[in-house]
XYZ file of C-alpha atoms in Angstrom:
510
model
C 0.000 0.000 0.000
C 1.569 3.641 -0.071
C 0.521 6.456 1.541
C 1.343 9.904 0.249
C 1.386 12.860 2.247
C 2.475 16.169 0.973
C 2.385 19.108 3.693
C 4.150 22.578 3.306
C 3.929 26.087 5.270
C 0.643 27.492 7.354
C 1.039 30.763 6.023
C 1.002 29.949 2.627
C -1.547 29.658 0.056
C -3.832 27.262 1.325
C -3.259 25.162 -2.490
C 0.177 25.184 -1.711
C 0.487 23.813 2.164
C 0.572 20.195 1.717
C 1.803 16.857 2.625
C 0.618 14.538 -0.359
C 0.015 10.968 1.928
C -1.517 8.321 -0.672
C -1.645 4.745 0.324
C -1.140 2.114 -2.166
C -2.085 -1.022 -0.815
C -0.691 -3.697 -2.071
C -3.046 -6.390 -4.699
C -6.274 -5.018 -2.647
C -9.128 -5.337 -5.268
C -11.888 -3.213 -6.151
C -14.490 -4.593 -4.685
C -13.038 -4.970 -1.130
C -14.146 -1.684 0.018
C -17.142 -1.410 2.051
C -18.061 1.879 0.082
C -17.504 0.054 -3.373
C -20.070 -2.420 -2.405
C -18.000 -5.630 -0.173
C -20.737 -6.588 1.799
C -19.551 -7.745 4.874
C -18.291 -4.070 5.462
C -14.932 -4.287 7.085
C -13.158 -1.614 6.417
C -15.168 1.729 8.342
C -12.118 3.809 7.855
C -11.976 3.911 4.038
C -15.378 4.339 3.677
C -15.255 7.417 6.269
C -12.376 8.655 4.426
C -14.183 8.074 1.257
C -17.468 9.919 2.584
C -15.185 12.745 3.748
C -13.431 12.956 1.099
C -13.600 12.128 -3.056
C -14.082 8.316 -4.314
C -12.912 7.694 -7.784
C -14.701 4.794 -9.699
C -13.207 4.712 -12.790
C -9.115 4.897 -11.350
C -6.296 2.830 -12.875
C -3.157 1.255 -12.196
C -0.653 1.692 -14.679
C 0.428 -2.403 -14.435
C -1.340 -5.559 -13.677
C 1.671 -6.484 -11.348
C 3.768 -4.984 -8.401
C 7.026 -3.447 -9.892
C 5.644 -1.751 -12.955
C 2.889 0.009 -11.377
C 5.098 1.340 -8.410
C 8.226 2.804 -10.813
C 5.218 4.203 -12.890
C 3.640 5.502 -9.976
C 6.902 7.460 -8.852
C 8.104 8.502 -12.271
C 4.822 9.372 -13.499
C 5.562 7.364 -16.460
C 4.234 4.371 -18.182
C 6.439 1.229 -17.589
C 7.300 0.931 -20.998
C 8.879 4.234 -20.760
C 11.108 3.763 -17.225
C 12.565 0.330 -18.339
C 9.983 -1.873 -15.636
C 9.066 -4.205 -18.892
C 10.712 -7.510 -20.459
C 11.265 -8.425 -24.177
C 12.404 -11.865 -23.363
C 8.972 -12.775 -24.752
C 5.404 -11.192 -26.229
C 2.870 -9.089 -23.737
C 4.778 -10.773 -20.275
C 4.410 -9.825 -16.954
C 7.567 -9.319 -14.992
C 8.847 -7.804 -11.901
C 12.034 -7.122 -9.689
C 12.205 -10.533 -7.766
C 15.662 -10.769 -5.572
C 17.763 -12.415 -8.611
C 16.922 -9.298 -11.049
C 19.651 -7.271 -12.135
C 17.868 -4.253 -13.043
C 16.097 -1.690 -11.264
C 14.974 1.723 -11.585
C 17.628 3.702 -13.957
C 19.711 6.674 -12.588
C 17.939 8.338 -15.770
C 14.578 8.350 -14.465
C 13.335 11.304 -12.398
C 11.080 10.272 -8.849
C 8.764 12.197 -7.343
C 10.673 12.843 -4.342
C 14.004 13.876 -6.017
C 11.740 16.860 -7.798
C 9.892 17.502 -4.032
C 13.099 18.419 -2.503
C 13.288 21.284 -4.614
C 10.455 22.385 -3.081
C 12.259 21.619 0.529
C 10.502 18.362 1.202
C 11.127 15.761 3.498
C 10.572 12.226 1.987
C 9.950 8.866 3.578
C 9.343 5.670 2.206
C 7.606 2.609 4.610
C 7.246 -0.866 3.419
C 7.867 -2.433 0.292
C 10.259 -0.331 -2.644
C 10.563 -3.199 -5.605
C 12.280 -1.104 -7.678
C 15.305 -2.735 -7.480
C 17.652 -3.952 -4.546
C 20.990 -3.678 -5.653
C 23.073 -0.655 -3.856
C 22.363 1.832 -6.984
C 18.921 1.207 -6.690
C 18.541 2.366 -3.198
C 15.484 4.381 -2.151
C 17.581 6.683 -0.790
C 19.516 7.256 -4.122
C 16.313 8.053 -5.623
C 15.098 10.909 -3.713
C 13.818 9.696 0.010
C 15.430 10.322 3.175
C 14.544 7.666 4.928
C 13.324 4.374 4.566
C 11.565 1.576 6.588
C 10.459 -1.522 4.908
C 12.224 -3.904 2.412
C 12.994 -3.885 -1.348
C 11.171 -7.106 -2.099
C 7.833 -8.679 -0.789
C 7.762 -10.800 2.494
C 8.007 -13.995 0.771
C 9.709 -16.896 2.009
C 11.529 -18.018 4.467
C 14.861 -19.304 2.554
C 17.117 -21.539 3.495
C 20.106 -19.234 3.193
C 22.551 -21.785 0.528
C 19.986 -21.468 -2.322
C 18.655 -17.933 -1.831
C 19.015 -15.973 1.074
C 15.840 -14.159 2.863
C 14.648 -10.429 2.045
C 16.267 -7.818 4.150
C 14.424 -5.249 5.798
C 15.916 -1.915 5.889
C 16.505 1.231 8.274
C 17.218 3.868 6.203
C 21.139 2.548 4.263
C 21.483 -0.208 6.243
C 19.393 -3.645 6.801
C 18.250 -4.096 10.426
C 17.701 -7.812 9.919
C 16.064 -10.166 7.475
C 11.909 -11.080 7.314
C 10.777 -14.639 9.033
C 14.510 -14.425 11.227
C 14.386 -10.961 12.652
C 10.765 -9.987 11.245
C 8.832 -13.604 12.065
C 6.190 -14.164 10.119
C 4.155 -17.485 10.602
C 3.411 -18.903 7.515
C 0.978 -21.804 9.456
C -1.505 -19.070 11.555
C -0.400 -16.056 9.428
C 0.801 -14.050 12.375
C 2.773 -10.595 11.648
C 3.269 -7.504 13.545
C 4.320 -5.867 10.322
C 1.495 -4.004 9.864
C 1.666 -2.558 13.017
C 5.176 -1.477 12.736
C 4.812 0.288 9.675
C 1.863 1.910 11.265
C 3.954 3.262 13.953
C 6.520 4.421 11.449
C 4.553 6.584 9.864
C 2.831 7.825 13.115
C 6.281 8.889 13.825
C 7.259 10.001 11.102
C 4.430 12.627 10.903
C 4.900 13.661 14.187
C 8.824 14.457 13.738
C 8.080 16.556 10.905
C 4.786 18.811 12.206
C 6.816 19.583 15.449
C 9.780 20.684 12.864
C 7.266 22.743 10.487
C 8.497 21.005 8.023
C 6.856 19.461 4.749
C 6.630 16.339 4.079
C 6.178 13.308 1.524
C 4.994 9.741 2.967
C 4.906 6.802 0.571
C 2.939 4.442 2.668
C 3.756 0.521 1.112
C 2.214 -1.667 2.643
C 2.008 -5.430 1.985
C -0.166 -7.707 4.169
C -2.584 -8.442 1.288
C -0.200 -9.763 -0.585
C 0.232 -13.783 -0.737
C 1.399 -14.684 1.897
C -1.411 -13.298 3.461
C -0.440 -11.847 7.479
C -2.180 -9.909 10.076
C -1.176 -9.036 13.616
C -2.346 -11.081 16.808
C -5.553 -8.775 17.356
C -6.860 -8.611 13.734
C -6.250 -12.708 13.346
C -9.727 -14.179 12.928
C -11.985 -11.147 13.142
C -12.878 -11.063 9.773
C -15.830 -12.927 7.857
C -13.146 -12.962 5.109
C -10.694 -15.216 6.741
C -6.853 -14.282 7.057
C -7.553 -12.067 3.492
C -9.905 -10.323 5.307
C -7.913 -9.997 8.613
C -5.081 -8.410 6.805
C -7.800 -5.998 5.593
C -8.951 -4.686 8.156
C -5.744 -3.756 10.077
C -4.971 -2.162 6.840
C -8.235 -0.123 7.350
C -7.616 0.356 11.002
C -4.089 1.534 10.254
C -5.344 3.900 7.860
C -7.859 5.333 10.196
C -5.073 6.024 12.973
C -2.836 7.658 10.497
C -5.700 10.019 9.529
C -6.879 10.638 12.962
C -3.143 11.622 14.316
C -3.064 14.221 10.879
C -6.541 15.464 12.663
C -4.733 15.571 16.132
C -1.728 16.822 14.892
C -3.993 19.870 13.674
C -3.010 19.435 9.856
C -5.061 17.128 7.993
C -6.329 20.460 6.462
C -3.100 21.001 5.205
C -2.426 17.619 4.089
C -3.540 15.728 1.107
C -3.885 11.663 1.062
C -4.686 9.709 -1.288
C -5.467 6.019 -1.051
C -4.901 3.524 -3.776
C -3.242 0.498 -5.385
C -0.691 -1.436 -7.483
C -2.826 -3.840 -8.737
C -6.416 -6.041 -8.625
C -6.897 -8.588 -5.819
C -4.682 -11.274 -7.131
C -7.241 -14.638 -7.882
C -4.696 -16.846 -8.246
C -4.451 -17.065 -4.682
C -8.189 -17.035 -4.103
C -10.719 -17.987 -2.658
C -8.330 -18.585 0.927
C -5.834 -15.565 0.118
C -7.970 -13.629 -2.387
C -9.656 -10.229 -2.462
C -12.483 -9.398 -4.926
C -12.713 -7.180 -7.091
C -16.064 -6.370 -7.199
C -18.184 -6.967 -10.889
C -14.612 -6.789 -13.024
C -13.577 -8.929 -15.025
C -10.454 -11.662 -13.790
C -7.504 -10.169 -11.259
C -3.987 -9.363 -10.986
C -1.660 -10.304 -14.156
C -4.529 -9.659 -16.578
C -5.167 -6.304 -18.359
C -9.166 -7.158 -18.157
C -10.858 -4.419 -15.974
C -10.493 -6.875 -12.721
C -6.279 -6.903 -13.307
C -6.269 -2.747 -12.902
C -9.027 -0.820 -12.154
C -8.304 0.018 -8.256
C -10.250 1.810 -5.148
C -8.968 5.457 -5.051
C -9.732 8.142 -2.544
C -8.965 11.499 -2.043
C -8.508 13.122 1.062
C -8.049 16.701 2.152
C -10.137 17.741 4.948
C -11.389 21.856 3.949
C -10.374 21.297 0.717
C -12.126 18.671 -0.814
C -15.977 18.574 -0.906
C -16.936 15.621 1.256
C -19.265 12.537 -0.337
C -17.944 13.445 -3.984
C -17.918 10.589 -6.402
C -15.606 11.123 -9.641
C -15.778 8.905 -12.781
C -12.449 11.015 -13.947
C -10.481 8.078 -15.671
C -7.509 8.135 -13.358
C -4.148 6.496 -13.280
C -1.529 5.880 -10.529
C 1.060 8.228 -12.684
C -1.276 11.309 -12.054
C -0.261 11.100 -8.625
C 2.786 12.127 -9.972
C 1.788 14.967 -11.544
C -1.090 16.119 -8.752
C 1.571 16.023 -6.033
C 4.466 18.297 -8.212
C 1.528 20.274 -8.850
C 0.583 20.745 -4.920
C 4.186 21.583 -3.748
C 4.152 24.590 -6.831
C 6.786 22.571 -9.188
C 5.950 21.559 -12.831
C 6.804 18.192 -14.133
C 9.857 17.954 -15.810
C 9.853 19.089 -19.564
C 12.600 17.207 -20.936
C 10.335 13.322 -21.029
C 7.184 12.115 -21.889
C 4.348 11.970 -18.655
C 1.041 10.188 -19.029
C 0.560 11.354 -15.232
C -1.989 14.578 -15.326
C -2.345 16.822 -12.493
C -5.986 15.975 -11.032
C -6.224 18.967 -8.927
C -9.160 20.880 -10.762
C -11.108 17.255 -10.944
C -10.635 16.860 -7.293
C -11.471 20.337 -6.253
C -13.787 21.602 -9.022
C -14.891 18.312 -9.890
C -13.639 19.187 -13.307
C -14.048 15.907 -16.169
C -10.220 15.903 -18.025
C -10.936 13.853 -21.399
C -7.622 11.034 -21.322
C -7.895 7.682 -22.772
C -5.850 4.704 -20.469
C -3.714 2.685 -21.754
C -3.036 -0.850 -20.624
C 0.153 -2.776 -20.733
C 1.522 -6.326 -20.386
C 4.984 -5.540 -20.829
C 5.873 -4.166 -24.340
C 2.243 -4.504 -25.449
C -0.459 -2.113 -26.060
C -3.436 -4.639 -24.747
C -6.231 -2.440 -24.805
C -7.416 1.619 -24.701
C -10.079 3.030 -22.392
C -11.563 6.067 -23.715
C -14.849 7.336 -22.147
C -17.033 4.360 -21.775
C -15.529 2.268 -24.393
C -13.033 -0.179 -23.798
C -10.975 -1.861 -26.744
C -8.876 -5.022 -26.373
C -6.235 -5.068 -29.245
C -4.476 -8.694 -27.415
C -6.384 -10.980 -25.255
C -4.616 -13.363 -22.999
C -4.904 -14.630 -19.360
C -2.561 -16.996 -19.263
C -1.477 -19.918 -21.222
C -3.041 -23.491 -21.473
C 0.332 -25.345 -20.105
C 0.306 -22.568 -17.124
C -3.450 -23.042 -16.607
C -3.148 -26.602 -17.010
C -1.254 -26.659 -13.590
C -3.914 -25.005 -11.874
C -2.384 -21.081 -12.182
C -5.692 -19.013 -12.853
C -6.199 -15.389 -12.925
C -9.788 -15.793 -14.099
C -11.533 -18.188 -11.947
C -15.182 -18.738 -12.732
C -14.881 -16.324 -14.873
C -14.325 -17.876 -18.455
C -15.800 -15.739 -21.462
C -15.430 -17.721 -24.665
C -13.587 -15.373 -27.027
C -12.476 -12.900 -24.235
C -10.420 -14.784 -21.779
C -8.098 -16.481 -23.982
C -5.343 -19.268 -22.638
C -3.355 -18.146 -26.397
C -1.764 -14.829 -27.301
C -4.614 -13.419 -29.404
C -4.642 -10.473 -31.714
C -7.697 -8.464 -32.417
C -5.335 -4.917 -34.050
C -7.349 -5.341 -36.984
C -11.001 -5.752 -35.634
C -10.586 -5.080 -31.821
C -12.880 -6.476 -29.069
C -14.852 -3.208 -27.657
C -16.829 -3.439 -24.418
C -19.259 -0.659 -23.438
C -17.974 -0.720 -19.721
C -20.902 1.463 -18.243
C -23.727 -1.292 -19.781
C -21.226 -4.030 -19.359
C -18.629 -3.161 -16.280
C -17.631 -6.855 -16.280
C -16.473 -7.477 -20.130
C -19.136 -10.202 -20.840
C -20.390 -8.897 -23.847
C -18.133 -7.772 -26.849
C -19.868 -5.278 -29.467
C -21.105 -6.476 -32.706
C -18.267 -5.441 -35.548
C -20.880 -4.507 -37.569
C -22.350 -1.613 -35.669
C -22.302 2.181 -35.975
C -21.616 2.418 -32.449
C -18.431 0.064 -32.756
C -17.499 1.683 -35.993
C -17.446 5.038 -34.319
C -15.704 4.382 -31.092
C -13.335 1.933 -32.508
C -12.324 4.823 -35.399
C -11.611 7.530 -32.175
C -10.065 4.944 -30.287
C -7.377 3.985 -32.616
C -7.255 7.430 -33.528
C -5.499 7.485 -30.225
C -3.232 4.580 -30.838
C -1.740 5.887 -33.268
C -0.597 9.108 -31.465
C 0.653 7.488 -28.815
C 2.713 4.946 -30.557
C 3.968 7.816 -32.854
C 5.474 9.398 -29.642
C 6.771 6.412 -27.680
C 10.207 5.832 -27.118
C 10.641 2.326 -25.138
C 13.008 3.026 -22.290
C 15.608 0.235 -21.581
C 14.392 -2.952 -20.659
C 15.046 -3.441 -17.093
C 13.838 -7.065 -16.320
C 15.238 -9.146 -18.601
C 18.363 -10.751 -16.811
C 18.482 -12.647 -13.711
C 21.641 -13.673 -11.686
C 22.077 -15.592 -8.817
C 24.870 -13.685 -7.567
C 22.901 -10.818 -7.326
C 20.112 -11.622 -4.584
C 20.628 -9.972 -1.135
C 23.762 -12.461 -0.200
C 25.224 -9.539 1.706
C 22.822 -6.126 2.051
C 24.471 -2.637 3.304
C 25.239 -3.627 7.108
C 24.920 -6.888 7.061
C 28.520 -7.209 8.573
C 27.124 -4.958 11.539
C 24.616 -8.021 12.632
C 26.651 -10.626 11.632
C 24.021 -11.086 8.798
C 26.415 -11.656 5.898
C 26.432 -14.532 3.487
C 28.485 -15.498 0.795
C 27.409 -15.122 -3.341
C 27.388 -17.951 -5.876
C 29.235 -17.401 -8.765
C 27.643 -14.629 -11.113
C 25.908 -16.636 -13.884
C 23.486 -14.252 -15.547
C 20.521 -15.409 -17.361
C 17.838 -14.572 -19.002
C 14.594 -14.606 -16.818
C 11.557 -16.413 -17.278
C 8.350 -14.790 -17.185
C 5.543 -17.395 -17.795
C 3.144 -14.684 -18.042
């Protein structure tokens, strides 16, 4: 999850004073909101903060996986742009597991390297996944601190094949998840949650008592498989452990907004709420979220893989009870945030982030279409109400075959498709408002898909025109590479020798 909060000067311009705190919880789906319709209502926090604040239906992740979203989250770029793609092989899905060599480039510019200008303060908490090797540092890239760990939680390793994740204070590791940071994989007990929690409590604290502004990036992980919640959340959900991890999540979130109340500058500080990517189904129904009436989960560019819950918070600011159907993306946190602290993006690269300040305050409409990605392919266009799928794919027969399945339940002949299909010539177009969940492709032969098919690729071809792939960042893997021996490891004894370097290229199945 990440929570962003942006907070500047009292005496300022009121448009100007912030602390941009947006949590990006990590694979919580759609429907798993209380105010988007979950209907055992467990989380009361996001649904106050959605009634006091702005709810955005229609809001986007820029990736159906983990790394891709978060670089395009922080760069304000599309992945195919900042290098968090593969072209080992057609449309894949990859990410930064602990035996990638790549990362996020020195080239690309992150949101808090530009807030400094502005005299920020900027703290990361939980996971990075951006890359783990020393140049990839969060702390080379803009933040001042950081509390978390530059993989997820998964595990535990035996140490002689691959070591376990490090967690991090600030440059150095302070120990290593499931041998400093326990997590039991047999009840799902964690008090990770709770620690970040405090973190950011602190955090916040430290910097209203100093006046000074301030950037959180709140990333937290207990939704992701595997699934963990703290001793007091374990078994109070009608969700199961899924649901546990929820509602600490929503608890947490409801104690950081509180102490911004407390604190006497939640009217100066603007949160938003979000995340990477859809409830992930392959881990479902045990350690699966929903996501609500869209179509498949995480991996998958359907509407179920990366349309996310979004709210916006600013207390004084923002009308409370607003509803947007803006078509949003992750990246126009980006650009909402430079725009808060009174900086301009950077003019030198391409942004797809746009600033969402007059939608969130005037409840403006800004007319963007949204592209979705599977690694070096253009999958499909949102533009208004129309959807069009240029490739279909959930995952392949041989994968599915072994029981991997991002759709389950959910087969559409035609639409979920186990082979790479193309549709550039006649694309699949869905009417999303009459048909949210994808069921129902338009006839070819109709005016309606004539016309919204002939704006639609309209768009296409501008935006291909214009796009200059970045370097690929997740193609090679190496052994030698994987957190053997992380920054301080030699000050708690925590060292471990590399393998050999034998670089490879990576697998992505899908």
């Amino acid at each position: 999850g990440t929570m962003k909060a942006l907070r500047g000067p009292k005496n300022v311009f009121v448009e100007r004073t912030l602390t941009s705190s947006g949590v990006f919880l990590l694979q919580m789906g759609w429907g798993d909101l209380g105010a988007l319709g979950e209907p055992s209502k467990e989380t009361p926090n996001l649904d106050q903060m959605a009634a006091e604040g702005m709810l955005f239906l229609d809001f986007y992740t820029a990736s159906p996986l983990c790394s891709p979203s978060r670089a395009a989250l922080l760069t304000g770029r599309l992945p195919v742009r900042n290098g968090f793609y593969t072209t080992n092989g057609h449309a894949r899905n990859a990410y930064t597991p602990q035996d990638i060599v790549g990362g996020i480039p020195d080239s690309e510019l992150l949101l808090p390297e530009l807030l400094k200008k502005a005299g920020y303060t900027n703290k990361i908490i939980g996971k990075w996944h951006l890359g783990h090797r020393p140049q990839f540092h969060p702390l080379r890239h803009g933040f001042d601190e950081w509390f978390g760990s530059p993989n997820c939680h998964f595990g535990p390793y035996d140490s002689s094949e691959r070591p376990n994740i490090p967690v991090y204070r600030d440059w150095d590791m302070a120990g290593r998840y499931y041998e400093d940071f326990k997590i039991d994989l047999k009840t799902g007990e964690a008090n990770l949650t709770q620690l970040y929690l405090q973190e950011a409590l602190d955090f916040i604290s430290k910097q209203q008592a100093s006046q000074q502004p301030f950037f959180l990036y709140w990333a937290i992980d207990a939704t992701h498989a595997p699934v963990y919640a703290s001793k007091q959340f374990l078994g109070t959900s009608q969700r199961g452990l899924y649901g546990d991890a929820v509602r600490e999540i929503d608890d947490s979130v409801g104690k950081i907004l509180k102490h911004l109340q407390q604190l006497g500058i939640s009217e100066n500080t603007f949160v938003f709420f979000t995340s990477d990517n859809g409830a992930a189904l392959i881990s479902a129904p045990k350690q699966g979220g929903s996501n609500g009436p869209f179509l498949c989960g995480k991996q998958t560019t359907f509407e179920g893989g990366m349309r996310e819950p979004a709210i916006a918070w600013w207390p004084g600011h923002i009308p409370a009870g607003g509803v947007s159907h803006q078509l949003g993306s992750v990246m126009d946190l980006f650009s909402t945030s430079l725009s808060l602290a009174g900086l301009q993006p950077p003019s030198d690269r391409q942004i797809d982030g746009i600033d969402l300040l007059p939608v969130i305050l005037q409840g403006k409409l800004i007319d963007r279409p949204i592209f979705y990605y599977r690694g070096n392919e253009l999958m499909a266009v949102r533009a208004g109400l129309y959807k069009a799928h240029y490739w279909t794919w959930s995952n392949s027969w041989e994968e599915h075959s072994k029981g991997i399945d991002f759709c389950p339940g959910q087969s559409v002949a035609g639409v979920t498709t186990h082979t790479q299909e193309e549709h550039t010539y006649l694309p699949l177009l869905f009417h999303l408002g009459r048909d949210p969940g994808e069921k129902y492709p338009l006839s070819f032969a109709s005016e309606e898909y004539q016309q919204a098919v002939e704006h639609i690729s309209g768009l296409v071809q501008q935006h291909k025109a214009t796009l200059v792939p970045g370097q690929p960042q997740l193609n090679v893997c190496d052994q030698a590479v994987m957190n053997w021996a992380p920054p301080g490891c030699e000050k708690l004894g925590k060292c471990l020798k590399a393998p050999e370097s034998d670089p490879k290229k990576c697998s992505w199945p899908h």
